[in-house]
PDB file of C-alpha atoms in Angstrom:
ATOM      1  CA  UNK F   1     102.190  88.826  65.581  1.00 44.00           C
ATOM      2  CA  UNK F   2      99.675  87.465  62.683  1.00 50.00           C
ATOM      3  CA  UNK F   3      98.221  90.769  61.246  1.00 52.00           C
ATOM      4  CA  UNK F   4      95.900  88.663  59.127  1.00 59.00           C
ATOM      5  CA  UNK F   5      92.257  90.247  59.460  1.00 64.00           C
ATOM      6  CA  UNK F   6      89.769  87.506  60.285  1.00 72.00           C
ATOM      7  CA  UNK F   7      86.060  87.381  59.532  1.00 82.00           C
ATOM      8  CA  UNK F   8      83.917  87.598  62.209  1.00 87.00           C
ATOM      9  CA  UNK F   9      79.639  87.947  61.696  1.00 90.00           C
ATOM     10  CA  UNK F  10      77.409  89.449  63.386  1.00 90.00           C
ATOM     11  CA  UNK F  11      76.627  86.917  66.248  1.00 93.00           C
ATOM     12  CA  UNK F  12      80.557  86.962  67.032  1.00 92.00           C
ATOM     13  CA  UNK F  13      80.160  90.674  67.239  1.00 90.00           C
ATOM     14  CA  UNK F  14      77.312  90.201  69.817  1.00 91.00           C
ATOM     15  CA  UNK F  15      79.746  88.306  72.014  1.00 91.00           C
ATOM     16  CA  UNK F  16      82.319  90.674  71.790  1.00 90.00           C
ATOM     17  CA  UNK F  17      80.175  93.549  72.873  1.00 88.00           C
ATOM     18  CA  UNK F  18      78.431  91.404  75.655  1.00 88.00           C
ATOM     19  CA  UNK F  19      82.248  90.381  76.635  1.00 89.00           C
ATOM     20  CA  UNK F  20      83.012  94.027  76.466  1.00 85.00           C
ATOM     21  CA  UNK F  21      80.336  94.600  79.351  1.00 84.00           C
ATOM     22  CA  UNK F  22      80.885  91.753  81.314  1.00 86.00           C
ATOM     23  CA  UNK F  23      83.738  89.102  80.804  1.00 87.00           C
ATOM     24  CA  UNK F  24      81.912  86.969  83.368  1.00 90.00           C
ATOM     25  CA  UNK F  25      79.095  86.188  81.471  1.00 92.00           C
ATOM     26  CA  UNK F  26      78.231  82.346  81.845  1.00 92.00           C
ATOM     27  CA  UNK F  27      77.877  80.310  78.571  1.00 94.00           C
ATOM     28  CA  UNK F  28      74.359  79.808  79.395  1.00 93.00           C
ATOM     29  CA  UNK F  29      73.321  83.745  79.756  1.00 94.00           C
ATOM     30  CA  UNK F  30      76.072  85.156  76.660  1.00 93.00           C
ATOM     31  CA  UNK F  31      74.291  81.937  74.264  1.00 93.00           C
ATOM     32  CA  UNK F  32      70.659  83.049  75.294  1.00 94.00           C
ATOM     33  CA  UNK F  33      71.438  86.671  74.745  1.00 93.00           C
ATOM     34  CA  UNK F  34      73.327  85.781  71.109  1.00 93.00           C
ATOM     35  CA  UNK F  35      70.575  83.326  70.153  1.00 94.00           C
ATOM     36  CA  UNK F  36      73.099  79.992  70.288  1.00 94.00           C
ATOM     37  CA  UNK F  37      73.021  77.026  72.844  1.00 94.00           C
ATOM     38  CA  UNK F  38      75.563  77.540  75.812  1.00 94.00           C
ATOM     39  CA  UNK F  39      77.730  74.814  73.864  1.00 95.00           C
ATOM     40  CA  UNK F  40      77.590  77.056  70.660  1.00 95.00           C
ATOM     41  CA  UNK F  41      78.388  80.200  72.544  1.00 95.00           C
ATOM     42  CA  UNK F  42      81.342  78.369  74.451  1.00 94.00           C
ATOM     43  CA  UNK F  43      82.804  77.175  70.950  1.00 95.00           C
ATOM     44  CA  UNK F  44      82.440  80.906  69.398  1.00 94.00           C
ATOM     45  CA  UNK F  45      84.478  82.232  72.435  1.00 93.00           C
ATOM     46  CA  UNK F  46      86.908  79.968  72.553  1.00 93.00           C
ATOM     47  CA  UNK F  47      87.489  80.392  68.702  1.00 93.00           C
ATOM     48  CA  UNK F  48      87.645  84.308  69.006  1.00 92.00           C
ATOM     49  CA  UNK F  49      90.443  83.862  71.827  1.00 91.00           C
ATOM     50  CA  UNK F  50      92.399  81.060  69.710  1.00 92.00           C
ATOM     51  CA  UNK F  51      92.494  83.332  66.417  1.00 91.00           C
ATOM     52  CA  UNK F  52      93.507  86.413  69.452  1.00 88.00           C
ATOM     53  CA  UNK F  53      90.230  88.514  68.431  1.00 88.00           C
ATOM     54  CA  UNK F  54      89.788  88.814  72.175  1.00 88.00           C
ATOM     55  CA  UNK F  55      91.369  88.423  75.188  1.00 86.00           C
ATOM     56  CA  UNK F  56      89.242  87.847  78.557  1.00 83.00           C
ATOM     57  CA  UNK F  57      91.223  89.440  81.613  1.00 79.00           C
ATOM     58  CA  UNK F  58      90.667  91.414  84.826  1.00 71.00           C
ATOM     59  CA  UNK F  59      91.389  94.761  84.289  1.00 69.00           C
ATOM     60  CA  UNK F  60      92.731  96.292  87.600  1.00 67.00           C
ATOM     61  CA  UNK F  61      92.729  99.980  89.156  1.00 64.00           C
ATOM     62  CA  UNK F  62      96.367 100.711  89.575  1.00 66.00           C
ATOM     63  CA  UNK F  63      95.536 103.628  92.012  1.00 66.00           C
ATOM     64  CA  UNK F  64      93.711 101.193  94.343  1.00 63.00           C
ATOM     65  CA  UNK F  65      96.504  98.527  94.373  1.00 63.00           C
ATOM     66  CA  UNK F  66      99.628 101.351  95.638  1.00 62.00           C
ATOM     67  CA  UNK F  67     100.479 102.732  92.581  1.00 60.00           C
ATOM     68  CA  UNK F  68     100.700 106.054  92.446  1.00 74.00           C
ATOM     69  CA  UNK F  69     101.685 107.240  88.858  1.00 86.00           C
ATOM     70  CA  UNK F  70     100.573 106.957  85.657  1.00 89.00           C
ATOM     71  CA  UNK F  71     102.842 107.691  82.482  1.00 93.00           C
ATOM     72  CA  UNK F  72     103.157 107.729  78.754  1.00 96.00           C
ATOM     73  CA  UNK F  73     107.162 107.666  77.987  1.00 98.00           C
ATOM     74  CA  UNK F  74     107.632 108.583  74.036  1.00 98.00           C
ATOM     75  CA  UNK F  75     111.179 107.041  72.401  1.00 98.00           C
ATOM     76  CA  UNK F  76     113.139 108.565  69.915  1.00 98.00           C
ATOM     77  CA  UNK F  77     115.538 106.190  68.556  1.00 97.00           C
ATOM     78  CA  UNK F  78     118.144 106.000  66.005  1.00 96.00           C
ATOM     79  CA  UNK F  79     118.583 102.944  63.375  1.00 92.00           C
ATOM     80  CA  UNK F  80     115.693  99.898  63.306  1.00 94.00           C
ATOM     81  CA  UNK F  81     113.431 100.244  66.237  1.00 96.00           C
ATOM     82  CA  UNK F  82     113.238  96.084  66.150  1.00 96.00           C
ATOM     83  CA  UNK F  83     115.659  95.564  68.812  1.00 96.00           C
ATOM     84  CA  UNK F  84     115.110  98.825  71.030  1.00 98.00           C
ATOM     85  CA  UNK F  85     111.654  97.698  71.402  1.00 97.00           C
ATOM     86  CA  UNK F  86     112.187  94.017  72.502  1.00 97.00           C
ATOM     87  CA  UNK F  87     114.592  95.805  75.236  1.00 98.00           C
ATOM     88  CA  UNK F  88     111.885  97.512  76.339  1.00 98.00           C
ATOM     89  CA  UNK F  89     109.339  94.894  75.912  1.00 97.00           C
ATOM     90  CA  UNK F  90     111.551  93.022  78.502  1.00 97.00           C
ATOM     91  CA  UNK F  91     110.644  95.652  80.856  1.00 96.00           C
ATOM     92  CA  UNK F  92     108.665  94.294  83.718  1.00 92.00           C
ATOM     93  CA  UNK F  93     107.367  97.963  84.289  1.00 92.00           C
ATOM     94  CA  UNK F  94     106.495  98.853  80.903  1.00 95.00           C
ATOM     95  CA  UNK F  95     102.603  97.924  80.453  1.00 91.00           C
ATOM     96  CA  UNK F  96     101.791  98.995  76.881  1.00 93.00           C
ATOM     97  CA  UNK F  97     104.292  99.680  73.975  1.00 97.00           C
ATOM     98  CA  UNK F  98     103.900 100.265  70.511  1.00 97.00           C
ATOM     99  CA  UNK F  99     106.084 101.483  67.531  1.00 97.00           C
ATOM    100  CA  UNK F 100     104.680 104.810  65.877  1.00 96.00           C
ATOM    101  CA  UNK F 101     104.901 107.241  63.156  1.00 94.00           C
ATOM    102  CA  UNK F 102     105.223 110.895  63.833  1.00 93.00           C
ATOM    103  CA  UNK F 103     107.938 112.674  66.241  1.00 95.00           C
ATOM    104  CA  UNK F 104     108.226 109.347  68.633  1.00 98.00           C
ATOM    105  CA  UNK F 105     109.356 105.959  67.644  1.00 98.00           C
ATOM    106  CA  UNK F 106     107.955 104.541  70.208  1.00 98.00           C
ATOM    107  CA  UNK F 107     105.598 105.091  72.748  1.00 98.00           C
ATOM    108  CA  UNK F 108     105.633 103.300  76.604  1.00 97.00           C
ATOM    109  CA  UNK F 109     102.470 103.413  79.034  1.00 94.00           C
ATOM    110  CA  UNK F 110     103.856 102.740  82.504  1.00 93.00           C
ATOM    111  CA  UNK F 111     102.101 102.445  85.954  1.00 89.00           C
ATOM    112  CA  UNK F 112     104.909 103.027  88.830  1.00 90.00           C
ATOM    113  CA  UNK F 113     104.628 103.487  92.791  1.00 88.00           C
ATOM    114  CA  UNK F 114     105.847 107.126  92.407  1.00 91.00           C
ATOM    115  CA  UNK F 115     107.778 109.231  90.879  1.00 92.00           C
ATOM    116  CA  UNK F 116     111.264 107.740  92.225  1.00 94.00           C
ATOM    117  CA  UNK F 117     110.736 104.572  90.266  1.00 94.00           C
ATOM    118  CA  UNK F 118     109.581 106.918  87.265  1.00 95.00           C
ATOM    119  CA  UNK F 119     112.777 108.321  87.388  1.00 96.00           C
ATOM    120  CA  UNK F 120     114.456 104.801  87.343  1.00 97.00           C
ATOM    121  CA  UNK F 121     112.558 103.449  84.837  1.00 97.00           C
ATOM    122  CA  UNK F 122     113.221 106.401  82.347  1.00 97.00           C
ATOM    123  CA  UNK F 123     116.891 106.462  83.231  1.00 97.00           C
ATOM    124  CA  UNK F 124     116.866 102.762  82.284  1.00 97.00           C
ATOM    125  CA  UNK F 125     114.957 103.342  79.197  1.00 98.00           C
ATOM    126  CA  UNK F 126     117.177 105.953  77.815  1.00 98.00           C
ATOM    127  CA  UNK F 127     120.474 103.288  78.303  1.00 97.00           C
ATOM    128  CA  UNK F 128     118.884 101.255  75.654  1.00 98.00           C
ATOM    129  CA  UNK F 129     121.381 101.166  72.863  1.00 97.00           C
ATOM    130  CA  UNK F 130     119.596 103.234  70.105  1.00 97.00           C
ATOM    131  CA  UNK F 131     117.271 105.391  72.243  1.00 98.00           C
ATOM    132  CA  UNK F 132     117.923 108.952  71.697  1.00 98.00           C
ATOM    133  CA  UNK F 133     115.461 110.764  73.773  1.00 97.00           C
ATOM    134  CA  UNK F 134     112.741 110.464  75.689  1.00 98.00           C
ATOM    135  CA  UNK F 135     109.601 112.580  76.913  1.00 97.00           C
ATOM    136  CA  UNK F 136     107.641 111.827  79.741  1.00 97.00           C
ATOM    137  CA  UNK F 137     103.896 112.480  79.911  1.00 96.00           C
ATOM    138  CA  UNK F 138     102.757 112.217  83.333  1.00 92.00           C
ATOM    139  CA  UNK F 139      98.715 111.510  83.756  1.00 87.00           C
ATOM    140  CA  UNK F 140      97.025 113.727  86.484  1.00 85.00           C
ATOM    141  CA  UNK F 141      93.874 112.514  85.544  1.00 80.00           C
ATOM    142  CA  UNK F 142      92.082 109.241  83.773  1.00 75.00           C
ATOM    143  CA  UNK F 143      89.242 110.598  82.050  1.00 80.00           C
ATOM    144  CA  UNK F 144      87.875 107.585  80.162  1.00 78.00           C
ATOM    145  CA  UNK F 145      89.524 104.267  79.246  1.00 74.00           C
ATOM    146  CA  UNK F 146      87.430 101.699  76.900  1.00 73.00           C
ATOM    147  CA  UNK F 147      88.128  98.384  75.888  1.00 68.00           C
ATOM    148  CA  UNK F 148      85.219  98.431  72.897  1.00 66.00           C
ATOM    149  CA  UNK F 149      87.400  98.527  69.723  1.00 63.00           C
ATOM    150  CA  UNK F 150      86.111  96.947  67.021  1.00 58.00           C
ATOM    151  CA  UNK F 151      82.886  94.996  68.274  1.00 59.00           C
ATOM    152  CA  UNK F 152      80.699  97.828  66.456  1.00 54.00           C
TER     153      UNK F 152
END
């Protein structure tokens, strides 16, 4: 992953903020909101996408799709985390994976159909060479979810 900081200006920030409100905003409307032509707005958005500054995606509600269990799984490891993270990254039922500092070496966010699927996934994670233990935090209620980082 390229970790170089990209310079964005106030127009880029305004575009990002608008896309965070509605990722389907037409370029004509987006341009009018931020003071650009449709073509210039389209170019700016494409530049932000190409630089991995933004992604325009559909966010689903897992509960409405039949998934009944959401959880965060903390993973403790021994040795380097690179190969362990690569193995976990390949697991389709892990939606979010980060290497962390603190009492866990990795954190995995998962959305599964039920407790049986959560147990099966947890057991698969525990079988990965280098994993020493896991701790599962089951979500009881999703109080806040936001995707508005960095536009301010």
